mmCIF file of C-alpha atoms and ligand atoms in Angstrom:
data_model
loop_
_atom_site.group_PDB
_atom_site.id
_atom_site.type_symbol
_atom_site.label_atom_id
_atom_site.label_comp_id
_atom_site.label_asym_id
_atom_site.label_seq_id
_atom_site.Cartn_x
_atom_site.Cartn_y
_atom_site.Cartn_z
ATOM 1 C CA MET X 24 0.000 0.000 0.000
ATOM 2 C CA LYS X 25 1.319 3.419 -0.973
ATOM 3 C CA ILE X 26 1.088 6.605 1.047
ATOM 4 C CA ARG X 27 -1.058 9.043 -1.015
ATOM 5 C CA GLU X 28 -3.067 6.282 -2.744
ATOM 6 C CA ILE X 29 -6.154 8.134 -1.513
ATOM 7 C CA ILE X 30 -5.988 11.847 -0.728
ATOM 8 C CA TYR X 31 -8.865 13.764 0.839
ATOM 9 C CA ARG X 32 -8.612 17.541 0.623
ATOM 10 C CA VAL X 33 -10.779 19.686 2.858
ATOM 11 C CA GLU X 34 -11.168 23.469 3.153
ATOM 12 C CA SER X 35 -11.179 23.480 6.926
ATOM 13 C CA CYS X 36 -11.298 21.109 9.884
ATOM 14 C CA SER X 37 -10.514 21.161 13.576
ATOM 15 C CA SER X 38 -7.406 18.998 13.146
ATOM 16 C CA THR X 39 -6.426 16.679 10.302
ATOM 17 C CA ASN X 40 -5.250 14.208 12.968
ATOM 18 C CA ASP X 41 -8.779 14.133 14.422
ATOM 19 C CA LEU X 42 -10.342 13.677 10.992
ATOM 20 C CA ALA X 43 -7.843 10.945 10.145
ATOM 21 C CA ARG X 44 -8.539 9.174 13.447
ATOM 22 C CA GLU X 45 -12.289 9.140 12.747
ATOM 23 C CA MET X 46 -11.603 7.732 9.297
ATOM 24 C CA ALA X 47 -9.185 5.123 10.657
ATOM 25 C CA ILE X 48 -11.808 3.982 13.186
ATOM 26 C CA GLU X 49 -14.272 3.611 10.314
ATOM 27 C CA GLY X 50 -11.758 1.400 8.507
ATOM 28 C CA ALA X 51 -9.889 3.753 6.134
ATOM 29 C CA GLN X 52 -7.004 1.959 4.517
ATOM 30 C CA GLU X 53 -3.323 2.454 5.129
ATOM 31 C CA GLY X 54 -1.843 5.254 3.044
ATOM 32 C CA THR X 55 -4.940 7.473 3.199
ATOM 33 C CA VAL X 56 -3.969 11.156 3.462
ATOM 34 C CA ILE X 57 -6.052 14.098 4.682
ATOM 35 C CA ILE X 58 -4.918 17.618 3.770
ATOM 36 C CA SER X 59 -6.663 20.742 5.029
ATOM 37 C CA LYS X 60 -6.233 24.380 4.008
ATOM 38 C CA GLU X 61 -6.683 25.389 7.637
ATOM 39 C CA GLN X 62 -7.195 23.892 11.075
ATOM 40 C CA THR X 63 -9.317 25.539 13.712
ATOM 41 C CA LYS X 64 -7.896 23.408 16.549
ATOM 42 C CA GLY X 65 -4.536 22.260 15.197
ATOM 43 C CA ARG X 66 -2.617 20.309 17.798
ATOM 44 C CA GLY X 67 1.085 20.096 18.549
ATOM 45 C CA THR X 68 2.901 17.736 20.881
ATOM 46 C CA LYS X 69 2.622 17.976 24.677
ATOM 47 C CA GLY X 70 -0.886 19.455 24.527
ATOM 48 C CA ARG X 71 0.248 22.581 22.676
ATOM 49 C CA SER X 72 -1.771 24.145 19.853
ATOM 50 C CA TRP X 73 -0.533 24.266 16.303
ATOM 51 C CA TYR X 74 -1.339 27.636 14.778
ATOM 52 C CA SER X 75 -2.840 26.774 11.379
ATOM 53 C CA VAL X 76 -3.810 29.897 9.474
ATOM 54 C CA LYS X 77 -5.591 29.373 6.135
ATOM 55 C CA ASN X 78 -3.439 28.712 3.045
ATOM 56 C CA LYS X 79 -0.178 29.575 4.785
ATOM 57 C CA GLY X 80 0.960 26.174 5.910
ATOM 58 C CA LEU X 81 0.821 22.523 5.027
ATOM 59 C CA TYR X 82 -1.447 20.601 7.405
ATOM 60 C CA LEU X 83 -1.781 16.909 6.671
ATOM 61 C CA SER X 84 -2.245 13.544 8.337
ATOM 62 C CA ILE X 85 -1.522 10.039 7.095
ATOM 63 C CA ILE X 86 -3.160 6.814 8.257
ATOM 64 C CA LEU X 87 -0.693 3.941 8.682
ATOM 65 C CA ARG X 88 -1.299 0.365 9.789
ATOM 66 C CA PRO X 89 2.171 -1.142 10.147
ATOM 67 C CA GLU X 90 2.873 -4.703 11.311
ATOM 68 C CA ASN X 91 6.080 -3.430 12.866
ATOM 69 C CA SER X 92 5.283 -2.053 16.320
ATOM 70 C CA ASN X 93 8.533 -0.082 16.763
ATOM 71 C CA ILE X 94 6.440 3.033 16.218
ATOM 72 C CA SER X 95 8.707 5.553 17.971
ATOM 73 C CA LEU X 96 10.713 5.529 14.747
ATOM 74 C CA LEU X 97 7.787 6.912 12.736
ATOM 75 C CA PRO X 98 8.106 10.609 13.697
ATOM 76 C CA LEU X 99 11.840 10.350 12.971
ATOM 77 C CA MET X 100 11.053 8.790 9.596
ATOM 78 C CA ALA X 101 8.528 11.528 8.775
ATOM 79 C CA GLY X 102 11.043 14.238 9.732
ATOM 80 C CA LEU X 103 13.611 12.708 7.388
ATOM 81 C CA ALA X 104 11.078 12.532 4.560
ATOM 82 C CA VAL X 105 10.028 16.185 4.985
ATOM 83 C CA LYS X 106 13.674 17.245 5.126
ATOM 84 C CA GLU X 107 14.377 15.374 1.899
ATOM 85 C CA ALA X 108 11.316 16.784 0.152
ATOM 86 C CA ILE X 109 12.322 20.344 1.103
ATOM 87 C CA PHE X 110 15.843 19.740 -0.170
ATOM 88 C CA LYS X 111 14.629 18.261 -3.470
ATOM 89 C CA THR X 112 12.170 21.109 -4.026
ATOM 90 C CA LEU X 113 14.170 24.126 -2.828
ATOM 91 C CA LYS X 114 17.780 22.951 -2.401
ATOM 92 C CA LEU X 115 17.417 24.004 1.222
ATOM 93 C CA SER X 116 18.951 21.869 3.934
ATOM 94 C CA ILE X 117 17.019 22.034 7.186
ATOM 95 C CA GLY X 118 17.898 20.339 10.486
ATOM 96 C CA LEU X 119 15.997 17.847 12.622
ATOM 97 C CA ARG X 120 15.584 18.128 16.368
ATOM 98 C CA TRP X 121 14.728 14.896 18.120
ATOM 99 C CA PRO X 122 12.075 13.648 18.047
ATOM 100 C CA ASN X 123 9.690 15.673 15.918
ATOM 101 C CA ASP X 124 10.926 19.168 15.063
ATOM 102 C CA LEU X 125 11.904 20.607 11.683
ATOM 103 C CA ILE X 126 14.438 23.330 12.363
ATOM 104 C CA TRP X 127 16.115 26.196 10.560
ATOM 105 C CA LYS X 128 18.742 28.135 12.533
ATOM 106 C CA ASP X 129 17.138 27.287 15.870
ATOM 107 C CA CYS X 130 13.711 28.353 14.584
ATOM 108 C CA LYS X 131 10.843 25.945 14.218
ATOM 109 C CA LEU X 132 9.740 25.419 10.630
ATOM 110 C CA GLY X 133 7.437 22.482 11.233
ATOM 111 C CA GLY X 134 6.712 19.458 13.353
ATOM 112 C CA ILE X 135 5.331 15.950 13.457
ATOM 113 C CA LEU X 136 2.532 14.678 15.689
ATOM 114 C CA SER X 137 2.294 10.901 15.753
ATOM 115 C CA GLU X 138 -0.707 9.333 17.526
ATOM 116 C CA SER X 139 -1.339 5.631 17.881
ATOM 117 C CA SER X 140 -3.993 3.066 18.690
ATOM 118 C CA PHE X 141 -3.176 -0.524 19.649
ATOM 119 C CA LEU X 142 -5.312 -3.670 19.784
ATOM 120 C CA GLY X 143 -3.472 -5.731 22.387
ATOM 121 C CA ASN X 144 0.143 -5.471 21.312
ATOM 122 C CA ARG X 145 -0.703 -5.033 17.620
ATOM 123 C CA VAL X 146 -0.885 -1.640 15.989
ATOM 124 C CA ASN X 147 -4.470 -0.796 15.027
ATOM 125 C CA TYR X 148 -3.603 2.493 13.373
ATOM 126 C CA ILE X 149 -1.072 5.321 13.512
ATOM 127 C CA ILE X 150 -1.919 8.868 12.562
ATOM 128 C CA LEU X 151 1.151 10.696 11.378
ATOM 129 C CA GLY X 152 0.429 14.436 11.345
ATOM 130 C CA ILE X 153 2.767 16.815 9.549
ATOM 131 C CA GLY X 154 2.677 20.585 9.911
ATOM 132 C CA LEU X 155 5.007 22.741 7.817
ATOM 133 C CA ASN X 156 5.120 26.540 7.718
ATOM 134 C CA LEU X 157 5.056 27.591 4.062
ATOM 135 C CA SER X 158 4.305 31.252 3.493
ATOM 136 C CA GLN X 159 3.773 32.878 6.898
ATOM 137 C CA LYS X 160 5.272 36.302 7.519
ATOM 138 C CA LYS X 161 6.552 36.977 11.047
ATOM 139 C CA GLU X 162 3.328 38.827 11.915
ATOM 140 C CA ASP X 163 1.257 35.775 10.894
ATOM 141 C CA PHE X 164 2.591 33.925 13.940
ATOM 142 C CA PRO X 165 1.164 34.664 17.389
ATOM 143 C CA GLU X 166 3.454 36.984 19.300
ATOM 144 C CA GLU X 167 4.556 34.377 21.830
ATOM 145 C CA ILE X 168 6.173 32.198 19.138
ATOM 146 C CA ARG X 169 7.215 34.928 16.669
ATOM 147 C CA SER X 170 10.876 34.866 17.715
ATOM 148 C CA ILE X 171 11.150 31.083 17.439
ATOM 149 C CA ALA X 172 9.031 30.300 14.362
ATOM 150 C CA THR X 173 9.879 30.563 10.698
ATOM 151 C CA SER X 174 8.471 29.590 7.300
ATOM 152 C CA LEU X 175 9.901 28.522 3.942
ATOM 153 C CA LYS X 176 8.934 31.947 2.554
ATOM 154 C CA LEU X 177 10.821 33.738 5.333
ATOM 155 C CA ILE X 178 13.887 31.589 4.720
ATOM 156 C CA THR X 179 14.020 31.610 0.923
ATOM 157 C CA GLY X 180 12.012 34.732 0.018
ATOM 158 C CA LYS X 181 9.996 32.565 -2.371
ATOM 159 C CA ILE X 182 6.584 30.932 -2.402
ATOM 160 C CA VAL X 183 7.185 27.198 -2.533
ATOM 161 C CA ASP X 184 5.591 25.135 -5.310
ATOM 162 C CA GLU X 185 3.307 23.090 -3.046
ATOM 163 C CA ALA X 186 2.470 20.459 -5.653
ATOM 164 C CA ALA X 187 6.169 19.775 -6.278
ATOM 165 C CA LEU X 188 6.836 19.676 -2.541
ATOM 166 C CA LEU X 189 4.045 17.126 -2.048
ATOM 167 C CA ARG X 190 5.248 14.953 -4.949
ATOM 168 C CA ASN X 191 8.705 14.854 -3.384
ATOM 169 C CA LEU X 192 7.191 14.187 0.030
ATOM 170 C CA TRP X 193 5.198 11.148 -1.159
ATOM 171 C CA LYS X 194 8.326 9.707 -2.802
ATOM 172 C CA ALA X 195 10.475 10.199 0.284
ATOM 173 C CA LEU X 196 7.788 8.953 2.700
ATOM 174 C CA ASN X 197 7.154 5.801 0.694
ATOM 175 C CA ARG X 198 10.865 5.007 0.520
ATOM 176 C CA TRP X 199 11.418 5.508 4.264
ATOM 177 C CA TYR X 200 8.202 3.726 5.211
ATOM 178 C CA LEU X 201 9.182 0.701 3.137
ATOM 179 C CA LEU X 202 12.494 0.517 5.034
ATOM 180 C CA PHE X 203 10.581 0.802 8.310
ATOM 181 C CA CYS X 204 8.222 -2.037 7.303
ATOM 182 C CA GLN X 205 11.173 -4.177 6.209
ATOM 183 C CA GLY X 206 12.665 -3.886 9.711
ATOM 184 C CA GLN X 207 15.494 -1.628 8.572
ATOM 185 C CA GLY X 208 14.927 0.892 11.343
ATOM 186 C CA HIS X 209 18.691 1.228 11.888
ATOM 187 C CA LYS X 210 18.808 3.186 8.600
ATOM 188 C CA ILE X 211 16.241 5.644 9.981
ATOM 189 C CA VAL X 212 18.222 5.985 13.222
ATOM 190 C CA TRP X 213 21.521 6.432 11.423
ATOM 191 C CA SER X 214 20.161 9.020 9.040
ATOM 192 C CA PHE X 215 18.334 10.907 11.771
ATOM 193 C CA GLU X 216 21.516 11.113 13.871
ATOM 194 C CA LYS X 217 23.378 12.458 10.838
ATOM 195 C CA ASN X 218 20.799 15.178 10.278
ATOM 196 C CA SER X 219 20.130 16.001 13.916
ATOM 197 C CA ILE X 220 20.970 19.481 15.199
ATOM 198 C CA PHE X 221 22.281 17.857 18.420
ATOM 199 C CA PRO X 222 25.850 16.793 17.728
ATOM 200 C CA PRO X 223 26.702 13.560 19.610
ATOM 201 C CA GLY X 224 29.140 14.207 22.431
ATOM 202 C CA LYS X 225 27.585 17.549 23.426
ATOM 203 C CA LYS X 226 26.116 18.431 26.794
ATOM 204 C CA ILE X 227 22.326 18.613 26.970
ATOM 205 C CA THR X 228 19.800 18.804 29.784
ATOM 206 C CA VAL X 229 16.659 16.715 29.630
ATOM 207 C CA GLU X 230 13.635 17.704 31.690
ATOM 208 C CA SER X 231 11.473 14.668 32.368
ATOM 209 C CA GLU X 232 8.951 13.609 34.988
ATOM 210 C CA LYS X 233 11.950 12.634 37.132
ATOM 211 C CA GLY X 234 13.380 16.166 37.025
ATOM 212 C CA LEU X 235 16.420 17.561 35.233
ATOM 213 C CA THR X 236 19.199 15.290 33.953
ATOM 214 C CA THR X 237 22.302 16.824 32.433
ATOM 215 C CA GLY X 238 24.586 14.595 30.466
ATOM 216 C CA ILE X 239 26.244 13.896 27.161
ATOM 217 C CA TYR X 240 24.054 13.187 24.155
ATOM 218 C CA ARG X 241 25.071 9.782 22.760
ATOM 219 C CA GLY X 242 22.707 9.437 19.811
ATOM 220 C CA ILE X 243 19.482 7.534 19.277
ATOM 221 C CA ASP X 244 18.784 3.907 20.174
ATOM 222 C CA SER X 245 17.165 1.310 17.914
ATOM 223 C CA PHE X 246 13.707 2.152 19.346
ATOM 224 C CA GLY X 247 14.062 5.853 18.549
ATOM 225 C CA GLY X 248 14.892 6.853 22.154
ATOM 226 C CA LEU X 249 17.398 9.591 22.944
ATOM 227 C CA ILE X 250 20.511 8.245 24.714
ATOM 228 C CA LEU X 251 21.893 10.391 27.503
ATOM 229 C CA GLU X 252 25.065 9.497 29.386
ATOM 230 C CA ALA X 253 25.141 10.887 32.895
ATOM 231 C CA GLY X 254 27.571 9.714 35.571
ATOM 232 C CA ARG X 255 28.798 6.813 33.389
ATOM 233 C CA LYS X 256 25.252 5.502 33.042
ATOM 234 C CA LYS X 257 23.451 5.560 29.717
ATOM 235 C CA THR X 258 19.684 6.106 29.816
ATOM 236 C CA SER X 259 17.260 6.181 26.902
ATOM 237 C CA PHE X 260 14.486 8.742 27.009
ATOM 238 C CA PHE X 261 11.294 8.606 24.957
ATOM 239 C CA SER X 262 9.477 11.678 23.742
ATOM 240 C CA THR X 263 6.399 10.946 25.870
ATOM 241 C CA GLU X 264 8.417 11.262 29.084
ATOM 242 C CA ILE X 265 10.311 14.424 28.116
ATOM 243 C CA LYS X 266 9.064 17.950 28.816
ATOM 244 C CA ALA X 267 12.004 19.904 27.360
ATOM 245 C CA ILE X 268 15.578 19.603 26.160
ATOM 246 C CA THR X 269 18.044 22.442 26.528
ATOM 247 C CA HIS X 270 21.592 22.867 25.334
ATOM 248 C CA GLU X 271 24.239 25.511 25.714
ATOM 249 C CA TRP X 272 26.755 24.950 22.996
ATOM 250 C CA ARG X 273 25.440 27.495 20.571
ATOM 251 C CA GLU X 274 23.395 30.638 20.554
ATOM 252 C CA ARG X 275 21.962 31.292 17.122
ATOM 253 C CA LYS X 276 19.306 33.771 16.299
ATOM 254 C CA CYS X 277 16.255 33.036 14.300
ATOM 255 C CA PHE X 278 15.475 35.903 11.954
HETATM 256 C C1 BTN P 27 4.695 19.781 17.016
HETATM 257 O O1 BTN P 27 5.795 20.119 16.612
HETATM 258 O O2 BTN P 27 4.296 20.105 18.137
HETATM 259 C C2 BTN P 27 3.832 18.924 16.116
HETATM 260 C C3 BTN P 27 3.006 19.763 15.204
HETATM 261 C C4 BTN P 27 2.121 18.927 14.305
HETATM 262 C C5 BTN P 27 1.141 19.760 13.521
HETATM 263 C C6 BTN P 27 0.385 18.941 12.524
HETATM 264 S S1 BTN P 27 -0.540 19.921 11.401
HETATM 265 C C7 BTN P 27 -1.347 18.510 10.800
HETATM 266 C C8 BTN P 27 -1.652 17.625 11.998
HETATM 267 N N1 BTN P 27 -2.888 18.008 12.624
HETATM 268 C C9 BTN P 27 -2.713 18.524 13.837
HETATM 269 O O3 BTN P 27 -3.626 18.939 14.575
HETATM 270 N N2 BTN P 27 -1.421 18.491 14.150
HETATM 271 C C10 BTN P 27 -0.622 17.933 13.087
#
């Protein structure tokens, strides 16, 4: 089954992830995509909202039904695919911030929201939501995120050819998803580490339910967890348990 075999386009919805979930519950097949011109209740990770102004961003969700239950790799895979599609379309090389952020010079350009449903220990469905800022000006973002958000238009000065971007995205997603389904997750991990804005060996601080842990970033494990070495002990953290990650090795301004 190919991602984009069936594409539903809507003018507006609360959240494409919500629409996709309803469709998945009703039996929509793997590879179904929902794209909306706007979202009235777009959602980000950790209960945040995703500001989704009409015709300025890409808001889409994909229904997946993988046999492979190593699903923490899916947001990493989606990030890689979006990065590749942006590079193919605009020759622009963006960075990835574990686990789900698309980054340009420390500014957020987009993000991935992966939501899952299991039946026992089998995946029932995964909704992979992708949000990408296309043509927002600084004043299109709410004031509280203006200094940390960017768009492809702000970076390149051009309006991106959305159809070309989507064509490249489907190609990249299908290639990465096939590797995922074939159990070649190590390729996702390896590639994500290579494109991550956290260089291995640098000091980072992870804020989790257990408090703050400062240590050395040692890459990503085979389940997509972030490996932190603190006091000679290596611990893997998963996105669900992390509130924030901070680092000190560089101070770069978004523009
Ligand atoms: C994040 O970085 O916090 C994740 C943002 C994900 C936003 C996308 S837009 C399409 C899909 N529908 C939503 O409500 N959220 C995701």
